[in-house]
mmCIF file of C-alpha atoms in Angstrom:
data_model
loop_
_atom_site.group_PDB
_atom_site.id
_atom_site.type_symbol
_atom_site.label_atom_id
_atom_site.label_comp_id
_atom_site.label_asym_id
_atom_site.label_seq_id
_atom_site.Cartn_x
_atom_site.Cartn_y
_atom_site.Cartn_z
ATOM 1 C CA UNK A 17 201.957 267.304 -8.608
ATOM 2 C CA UNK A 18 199.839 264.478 -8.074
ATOM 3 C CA UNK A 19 201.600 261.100 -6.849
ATOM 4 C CA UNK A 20 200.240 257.714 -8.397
ATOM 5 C CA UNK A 21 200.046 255.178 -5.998
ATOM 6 C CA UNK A 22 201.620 251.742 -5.513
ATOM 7 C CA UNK A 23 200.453 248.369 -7.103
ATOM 8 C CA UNK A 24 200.747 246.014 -4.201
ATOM 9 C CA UNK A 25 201.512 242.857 -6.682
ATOM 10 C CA UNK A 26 204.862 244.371 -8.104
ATOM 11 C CA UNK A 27 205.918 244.452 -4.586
ATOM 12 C CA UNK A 28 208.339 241.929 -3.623
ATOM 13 C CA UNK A 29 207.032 241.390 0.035
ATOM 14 C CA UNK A 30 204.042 242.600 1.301
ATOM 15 C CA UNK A 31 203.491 243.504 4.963
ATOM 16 C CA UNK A 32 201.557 241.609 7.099
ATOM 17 C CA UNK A 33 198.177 242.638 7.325
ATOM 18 C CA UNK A 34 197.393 244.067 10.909
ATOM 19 C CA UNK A 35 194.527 242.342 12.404
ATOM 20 C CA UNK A 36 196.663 239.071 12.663
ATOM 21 C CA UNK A 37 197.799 238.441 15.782
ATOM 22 C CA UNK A 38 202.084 238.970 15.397
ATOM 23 C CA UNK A 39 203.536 235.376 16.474
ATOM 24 C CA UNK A 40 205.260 234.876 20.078
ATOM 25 C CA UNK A 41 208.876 235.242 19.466
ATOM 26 C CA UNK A 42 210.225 231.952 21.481
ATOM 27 C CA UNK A 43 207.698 228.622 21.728
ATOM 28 C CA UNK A 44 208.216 225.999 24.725
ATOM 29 C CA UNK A 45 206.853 222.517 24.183
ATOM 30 C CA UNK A 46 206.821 220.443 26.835
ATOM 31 C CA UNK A 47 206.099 216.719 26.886
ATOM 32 C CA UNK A 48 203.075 215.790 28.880
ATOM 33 C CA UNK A 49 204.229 211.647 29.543
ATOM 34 C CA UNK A 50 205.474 211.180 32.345
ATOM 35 C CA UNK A 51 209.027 209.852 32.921
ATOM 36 C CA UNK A 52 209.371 206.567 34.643
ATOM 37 C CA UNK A 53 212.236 206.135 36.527
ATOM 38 C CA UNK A 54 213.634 202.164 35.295
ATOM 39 C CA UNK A 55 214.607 200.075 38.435
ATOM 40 C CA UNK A 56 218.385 199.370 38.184
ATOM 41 C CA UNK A 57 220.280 196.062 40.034
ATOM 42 C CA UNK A 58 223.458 197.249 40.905
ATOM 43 C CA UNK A 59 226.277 195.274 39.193
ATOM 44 C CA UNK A 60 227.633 193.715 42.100
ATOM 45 C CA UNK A 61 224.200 192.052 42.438
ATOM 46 C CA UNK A 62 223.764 191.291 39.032
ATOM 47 C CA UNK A 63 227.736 189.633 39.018
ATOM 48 C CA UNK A 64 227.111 187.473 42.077
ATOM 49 C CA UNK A 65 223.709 186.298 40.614
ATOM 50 C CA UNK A 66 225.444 183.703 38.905
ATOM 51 C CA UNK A 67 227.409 181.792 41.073
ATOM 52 C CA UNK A 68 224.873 182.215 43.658
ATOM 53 C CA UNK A 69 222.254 180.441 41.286
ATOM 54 C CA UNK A 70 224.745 177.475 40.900
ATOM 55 C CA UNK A 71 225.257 177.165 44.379
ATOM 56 C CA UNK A 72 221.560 177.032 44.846
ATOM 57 C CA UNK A 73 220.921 174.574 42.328
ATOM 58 C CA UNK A 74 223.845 172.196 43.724
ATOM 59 C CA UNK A 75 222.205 172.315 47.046
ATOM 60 C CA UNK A 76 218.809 171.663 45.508
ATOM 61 C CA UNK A 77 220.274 168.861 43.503
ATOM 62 C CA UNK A 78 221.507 167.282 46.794
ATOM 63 C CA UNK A 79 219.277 167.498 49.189
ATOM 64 C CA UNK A 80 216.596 166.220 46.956
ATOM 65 C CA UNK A 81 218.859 163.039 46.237
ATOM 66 C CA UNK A 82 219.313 163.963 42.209
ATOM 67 C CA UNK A 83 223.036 164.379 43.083
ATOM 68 C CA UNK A 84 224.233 161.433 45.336
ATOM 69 C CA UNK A 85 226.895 161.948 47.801
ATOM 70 C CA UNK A 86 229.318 159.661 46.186
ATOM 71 C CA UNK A 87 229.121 161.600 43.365
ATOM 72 C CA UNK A 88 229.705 164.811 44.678
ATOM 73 C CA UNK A 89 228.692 166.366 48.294
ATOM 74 C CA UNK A 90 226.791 168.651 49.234
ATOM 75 C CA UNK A 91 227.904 172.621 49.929
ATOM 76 C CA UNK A 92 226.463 171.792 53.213
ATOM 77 C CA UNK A 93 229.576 168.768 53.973
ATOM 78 C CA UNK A 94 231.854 170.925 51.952
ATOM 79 C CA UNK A 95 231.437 174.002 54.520
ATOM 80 C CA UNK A 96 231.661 171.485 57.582
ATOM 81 C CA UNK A 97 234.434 170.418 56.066
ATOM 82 C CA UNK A 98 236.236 173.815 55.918
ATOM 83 C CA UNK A 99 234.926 174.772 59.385
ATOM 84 C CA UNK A 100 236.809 171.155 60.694
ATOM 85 C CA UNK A 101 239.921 171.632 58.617
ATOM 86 C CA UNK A 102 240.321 175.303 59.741
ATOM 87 C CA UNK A 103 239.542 174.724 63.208
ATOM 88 C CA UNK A 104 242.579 171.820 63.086
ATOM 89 C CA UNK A 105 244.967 174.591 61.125
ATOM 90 C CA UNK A 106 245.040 172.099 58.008
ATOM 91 C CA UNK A 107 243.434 173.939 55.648
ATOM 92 C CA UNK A 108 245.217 177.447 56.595
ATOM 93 C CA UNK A 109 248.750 175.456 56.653
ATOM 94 C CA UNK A 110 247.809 174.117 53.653
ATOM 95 C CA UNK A 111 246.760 177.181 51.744
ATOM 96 C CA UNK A 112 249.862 179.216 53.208
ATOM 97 C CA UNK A 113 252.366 176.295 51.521
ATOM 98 C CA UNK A 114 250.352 176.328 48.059
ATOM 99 C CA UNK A 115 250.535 180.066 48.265
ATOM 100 C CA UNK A 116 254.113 180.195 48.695
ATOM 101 C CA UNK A 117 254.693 177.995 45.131
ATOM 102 C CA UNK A 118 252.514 180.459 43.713
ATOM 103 C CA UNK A 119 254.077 183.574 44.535
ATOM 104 C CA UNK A 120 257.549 182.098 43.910
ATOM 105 C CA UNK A 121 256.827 180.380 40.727
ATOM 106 C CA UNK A 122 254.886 183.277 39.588
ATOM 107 C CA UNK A 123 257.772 185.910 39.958
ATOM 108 C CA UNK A 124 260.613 183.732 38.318
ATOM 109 C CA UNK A 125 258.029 183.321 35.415
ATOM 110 C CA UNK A 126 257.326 187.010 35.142
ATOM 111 C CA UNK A 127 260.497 187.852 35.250
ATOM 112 C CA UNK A 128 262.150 185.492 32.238
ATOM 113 C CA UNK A 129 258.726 186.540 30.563
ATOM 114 C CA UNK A 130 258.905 190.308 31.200
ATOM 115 C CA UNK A 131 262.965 190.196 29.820
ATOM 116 C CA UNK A 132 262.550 187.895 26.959
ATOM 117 C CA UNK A 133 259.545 189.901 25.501
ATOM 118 C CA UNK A 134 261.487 193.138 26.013
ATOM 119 C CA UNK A 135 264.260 192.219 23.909
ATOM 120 C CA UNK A 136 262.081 190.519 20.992
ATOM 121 C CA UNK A 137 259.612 193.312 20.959
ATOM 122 C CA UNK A 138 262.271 196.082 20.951
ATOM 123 C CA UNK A 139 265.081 194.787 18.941
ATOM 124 C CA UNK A 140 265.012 193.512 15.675
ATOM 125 C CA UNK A 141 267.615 190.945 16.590
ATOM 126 C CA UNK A 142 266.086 189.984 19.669
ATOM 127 C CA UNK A 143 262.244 189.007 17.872
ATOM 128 C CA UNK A 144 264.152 186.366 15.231
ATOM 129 C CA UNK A 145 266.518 184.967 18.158
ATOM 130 C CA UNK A 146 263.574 184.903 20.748
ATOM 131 C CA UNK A 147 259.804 185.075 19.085
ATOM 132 C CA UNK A 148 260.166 182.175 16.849
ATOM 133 C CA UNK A 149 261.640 179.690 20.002
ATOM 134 C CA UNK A 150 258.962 180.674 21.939
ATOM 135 C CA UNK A 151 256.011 180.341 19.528
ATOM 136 C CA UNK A 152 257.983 176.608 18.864
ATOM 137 C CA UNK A 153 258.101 175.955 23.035
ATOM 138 C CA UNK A 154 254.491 176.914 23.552
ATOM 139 C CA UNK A 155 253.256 174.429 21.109
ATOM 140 C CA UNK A 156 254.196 171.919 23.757
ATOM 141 C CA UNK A 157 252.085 171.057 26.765
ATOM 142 C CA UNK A 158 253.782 172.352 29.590
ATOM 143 C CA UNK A 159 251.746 169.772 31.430
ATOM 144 C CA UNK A 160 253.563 167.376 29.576
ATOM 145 C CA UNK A 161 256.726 167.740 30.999
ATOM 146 C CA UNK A 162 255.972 166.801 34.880
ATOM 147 C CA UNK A 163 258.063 163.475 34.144
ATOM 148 C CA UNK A 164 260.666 165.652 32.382
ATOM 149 C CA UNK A 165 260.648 167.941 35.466
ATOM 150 C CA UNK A 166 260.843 164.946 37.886
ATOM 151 C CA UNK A 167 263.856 163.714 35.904
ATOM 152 C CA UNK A 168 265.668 167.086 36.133
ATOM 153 C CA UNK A 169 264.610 168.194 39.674
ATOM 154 C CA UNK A 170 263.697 165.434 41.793
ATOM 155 C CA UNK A 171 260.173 165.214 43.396
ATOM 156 C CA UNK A 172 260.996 168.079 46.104
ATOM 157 C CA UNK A 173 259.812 171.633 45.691
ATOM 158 C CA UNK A 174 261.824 172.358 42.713
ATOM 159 C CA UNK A 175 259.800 170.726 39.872
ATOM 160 C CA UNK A 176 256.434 172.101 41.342
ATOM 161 C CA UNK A 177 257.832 175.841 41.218
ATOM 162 C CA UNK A 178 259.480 175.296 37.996
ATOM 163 C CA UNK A 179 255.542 174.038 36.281
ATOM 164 C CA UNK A 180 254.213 177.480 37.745
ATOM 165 C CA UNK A 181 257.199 179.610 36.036
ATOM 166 C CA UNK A 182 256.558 177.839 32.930
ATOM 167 C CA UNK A 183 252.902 178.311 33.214
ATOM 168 C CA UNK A 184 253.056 181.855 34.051
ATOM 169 C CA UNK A 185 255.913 182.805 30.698
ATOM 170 C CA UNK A 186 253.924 182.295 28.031
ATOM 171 C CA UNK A 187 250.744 184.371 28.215
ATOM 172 C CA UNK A 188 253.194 187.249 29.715
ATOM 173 C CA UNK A 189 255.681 186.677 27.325
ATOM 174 C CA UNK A 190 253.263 186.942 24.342
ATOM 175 C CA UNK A 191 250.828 189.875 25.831
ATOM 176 C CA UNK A 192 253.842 191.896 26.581
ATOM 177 C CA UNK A 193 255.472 191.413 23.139
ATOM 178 C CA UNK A 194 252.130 192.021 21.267
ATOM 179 C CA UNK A 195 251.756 195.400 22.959
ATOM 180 C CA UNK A 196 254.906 196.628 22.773
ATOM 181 C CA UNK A 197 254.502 195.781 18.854
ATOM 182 C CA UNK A 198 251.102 197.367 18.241
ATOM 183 C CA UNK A 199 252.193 200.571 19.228
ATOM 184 C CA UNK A 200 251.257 203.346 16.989
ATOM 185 C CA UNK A 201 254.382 203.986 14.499
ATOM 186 C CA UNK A 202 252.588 207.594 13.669
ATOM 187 C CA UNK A 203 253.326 208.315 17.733
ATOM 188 C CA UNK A 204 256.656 206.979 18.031
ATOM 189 C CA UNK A 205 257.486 209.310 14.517
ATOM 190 C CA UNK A 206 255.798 212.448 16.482
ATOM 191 C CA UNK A 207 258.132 211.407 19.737
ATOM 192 C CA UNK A 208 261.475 211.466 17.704
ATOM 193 C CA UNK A 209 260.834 214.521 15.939
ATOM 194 C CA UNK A 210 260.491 215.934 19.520
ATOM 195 C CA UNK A 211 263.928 215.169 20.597
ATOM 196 C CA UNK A 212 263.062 211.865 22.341
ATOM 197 C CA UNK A 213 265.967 209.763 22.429
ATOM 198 C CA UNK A 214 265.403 205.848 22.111
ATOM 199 C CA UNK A 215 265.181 205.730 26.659
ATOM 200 C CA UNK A 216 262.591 208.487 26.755
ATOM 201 C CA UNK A 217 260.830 207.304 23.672
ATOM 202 C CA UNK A 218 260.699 202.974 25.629
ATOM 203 C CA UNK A 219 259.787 205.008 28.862
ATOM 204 C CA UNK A 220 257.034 207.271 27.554
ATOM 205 C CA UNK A 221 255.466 206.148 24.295
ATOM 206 C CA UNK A 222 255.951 202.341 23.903
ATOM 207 C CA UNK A 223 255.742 201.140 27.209
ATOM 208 C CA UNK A 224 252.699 203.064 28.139
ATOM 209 C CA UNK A 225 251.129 201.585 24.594
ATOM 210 C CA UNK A 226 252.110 198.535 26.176
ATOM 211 C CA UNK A 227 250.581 198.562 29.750
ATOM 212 C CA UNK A 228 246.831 197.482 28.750
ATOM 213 C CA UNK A 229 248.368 194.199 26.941
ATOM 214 C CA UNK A 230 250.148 193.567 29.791
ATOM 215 C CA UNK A 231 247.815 194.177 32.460
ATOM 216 C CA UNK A 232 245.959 191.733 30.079
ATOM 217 C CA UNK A 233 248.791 188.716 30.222
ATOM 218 C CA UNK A 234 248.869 189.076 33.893
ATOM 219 C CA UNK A 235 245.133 188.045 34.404
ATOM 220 C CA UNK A 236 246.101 185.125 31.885
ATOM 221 C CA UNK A 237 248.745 184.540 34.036
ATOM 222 C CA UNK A 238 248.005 184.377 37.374
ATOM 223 C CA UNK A 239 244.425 182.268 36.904
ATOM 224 C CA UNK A 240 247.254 180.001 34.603
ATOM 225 C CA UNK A 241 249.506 179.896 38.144
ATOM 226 C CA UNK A 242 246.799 178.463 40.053
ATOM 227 C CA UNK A 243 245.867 176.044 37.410
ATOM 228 C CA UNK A 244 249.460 174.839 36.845
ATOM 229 C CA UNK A 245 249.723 174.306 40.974
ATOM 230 C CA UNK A 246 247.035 171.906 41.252
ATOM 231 C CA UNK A 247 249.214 169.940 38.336
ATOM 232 C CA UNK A 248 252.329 170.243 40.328
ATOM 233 C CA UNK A 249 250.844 169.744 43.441
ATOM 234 C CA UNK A 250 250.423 165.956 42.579
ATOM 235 C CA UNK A 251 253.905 164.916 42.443
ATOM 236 C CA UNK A 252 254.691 163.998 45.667
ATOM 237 C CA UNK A 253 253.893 166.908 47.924
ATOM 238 C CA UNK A 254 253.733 166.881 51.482
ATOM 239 C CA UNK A 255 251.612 169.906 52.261
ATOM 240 C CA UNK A 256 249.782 172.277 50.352
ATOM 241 C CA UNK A 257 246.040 172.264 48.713
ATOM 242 C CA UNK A 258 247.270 169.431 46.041
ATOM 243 C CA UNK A 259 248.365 167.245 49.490
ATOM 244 C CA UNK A 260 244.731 167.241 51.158
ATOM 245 C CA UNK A 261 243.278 166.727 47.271
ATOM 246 C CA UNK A 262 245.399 163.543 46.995
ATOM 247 C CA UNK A 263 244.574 161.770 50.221
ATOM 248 C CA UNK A 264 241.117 162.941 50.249
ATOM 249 C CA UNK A 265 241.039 161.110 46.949
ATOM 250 C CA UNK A 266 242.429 157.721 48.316
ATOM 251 C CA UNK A 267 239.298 157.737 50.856
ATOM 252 C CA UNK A 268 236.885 159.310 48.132
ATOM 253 C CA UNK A 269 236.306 162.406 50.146
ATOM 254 C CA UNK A 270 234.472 164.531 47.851
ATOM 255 C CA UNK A 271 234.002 166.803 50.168
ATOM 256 C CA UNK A 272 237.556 167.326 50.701
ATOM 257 C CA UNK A 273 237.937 167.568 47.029
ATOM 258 C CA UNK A 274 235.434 170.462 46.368
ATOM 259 C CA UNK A 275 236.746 172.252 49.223
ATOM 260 C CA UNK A 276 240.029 172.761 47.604
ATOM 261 C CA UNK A 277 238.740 173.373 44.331
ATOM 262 C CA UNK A 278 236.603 175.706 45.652
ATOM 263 C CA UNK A 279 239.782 177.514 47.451
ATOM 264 C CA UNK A 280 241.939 177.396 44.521
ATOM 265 C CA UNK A 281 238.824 179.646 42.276
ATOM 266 C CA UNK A 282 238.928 181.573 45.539
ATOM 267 C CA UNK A 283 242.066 182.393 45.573
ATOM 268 C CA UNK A 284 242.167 182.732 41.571
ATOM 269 C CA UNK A 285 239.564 185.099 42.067
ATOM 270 C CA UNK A 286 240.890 187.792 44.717
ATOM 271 C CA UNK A 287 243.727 187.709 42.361
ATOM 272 C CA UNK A 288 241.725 188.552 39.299
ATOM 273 C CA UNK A 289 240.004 191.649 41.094
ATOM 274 C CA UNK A 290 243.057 192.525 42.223
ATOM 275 C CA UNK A 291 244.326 193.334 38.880
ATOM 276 C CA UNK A 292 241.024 194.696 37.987
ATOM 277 C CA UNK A 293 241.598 197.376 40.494
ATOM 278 C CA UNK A 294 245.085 197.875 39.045
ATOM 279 C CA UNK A 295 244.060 198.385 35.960
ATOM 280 C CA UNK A 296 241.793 200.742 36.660
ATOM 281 C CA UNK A 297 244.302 202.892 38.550
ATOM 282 C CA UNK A 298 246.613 202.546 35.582
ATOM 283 C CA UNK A 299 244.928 202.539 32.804
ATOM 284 C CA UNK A 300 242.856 206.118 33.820
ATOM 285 C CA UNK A 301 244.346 208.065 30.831
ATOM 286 C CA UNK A 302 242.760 205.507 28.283
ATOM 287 C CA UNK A 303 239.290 205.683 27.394
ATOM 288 C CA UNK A 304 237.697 202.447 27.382
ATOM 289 C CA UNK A 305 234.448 201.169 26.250
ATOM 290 C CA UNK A 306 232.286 199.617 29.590
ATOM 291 C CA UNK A 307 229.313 198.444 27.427
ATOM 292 C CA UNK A 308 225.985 199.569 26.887
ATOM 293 C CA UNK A 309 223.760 200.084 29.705
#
């Protein structure tokens, strides 16, 4: 029996003929530029570039005689000036007193601000009783109400502490109350199907939702502390950064002047980065977008 072969073109796949090389069973490619390493300014650099430039132009300014002395002195008089006025203890008594309205006006303020936007942002009851009075009271320079103050509280330390409180409520108030309000209502469902009762569900889901708008109103309101104290610093004070700005104004002591400005940013400053670092350390759960490199 004789056996017919195959027609290779009614084959569905034909075998590779054998004198071609077979092909290498994994390929590499490998990229022949060079990498350059780019030359990065670290971000503390690159932050302090700014002010530093400033600086350097207002010295330029005055030493070349662009920017007279009567208009405004130059950093050179200005750290003189500080060296003198620490050297006497004026300028550390004076900072100590100015801190002291700070911390005291700042704490009565959080604390009506941190109650009042519990209760509207909570209750129901409490946001028509509360929310509406305080969008109505913000509408009003608080700046505007020194003579009210004087009229109430005299021209002693009362009406200076009471300006910082009232400075410090309403970005609190309204940070607070916004994040306690634009909490996810899919997350507080999930939390009370789990058993949480309305304590554990205000102590684990909303106030937590809450911290980054808060952490938020206290920058507002501690650079809005400092700002309100060199207001309330002018009535009648005896001591304090707003004291040395008022007589250094009498005897048009610029230099004076920019010195205390210059400690009051300080001072705004430290407090900024110190809630910087707080929020970092509370905020580590939460991922949060740090801009593009």
């Amino acid at each position: 029996m004789t056996t017919k072969p195959l027609d290779p073109a009614v084959l569905p796949h034909q075998a590779e003929p054998t004198d071609r090389a077979p092909l290498p069973n994994r390929v590499t490619i490998r990229g022949t530029a060079k990498t350059r390493r780019r030359l990065t300014v670290p971000r503390s650099v690159r932050r302090s570039a700014g002010p530093v430039g400033l600086v350097l132009l207002w010295f330029l300014t005055s030493a070349t005689g662009v920017l007279p002395e009567t208009v405004l002195a130059s950093p050179v008089d200005v750290v003189r000036q500080a060296v003198e006025l620490t050297k006497s203890g004026e300028l550390p008594d004076a900072i100590a007193a100015s801190g002291r309205r700070a911390a005291v006006g700042f704490l009565i303020g959080a604390t009506v601000a941190l109650s009042l936007s519990l209760l509207a942002g909570l209750f129901r009851l409490g946001e028509d009783v509360i929310d509406s009075s305080m969008g109505m009271f913000r509408a009003i320079p608080w700046v505007g109400l020194i003579p009210l103050f004087i009229v109430w509280f005299g021209i002693e330390e009362t009406p200076k502490i009471a300006l910082v409180a009232l400075g410090v409520t309403y970005p609190l108030y309204f940070n607070i109350y916004g994040g306690i309000r634009s909490t996810d209502s899919q997350l507080v469902e999930a939390a009370r199907m789990m058993g949480l009762g309305r304590l554990g569900l205000i102590t684990y889901v909303i106030l937590p939702s809450a911290l980054p708008g808060a952490l938020v109103g206290l920058r507002y309101a501690l650079s809005t502390a400092w700002l309100a104290l060199v207001f309330a610093e002018q009535i009648n004070a005896d001591a304090g950064l707003g004291y040395l700005m008022s007589n250094a104004q009498q005897y048009f002591r610029t230099d004076v002047i920019v010195l205390c400005l210059v400690v009051y940013a300080l001072l705004g400053l430290a407090c900024d980065f110190a809630v910087r670092i707080l929020s970092r350390r509370l905020l580590t759960w939460r991922a949060n977008f740090e801009g593009e490199a």
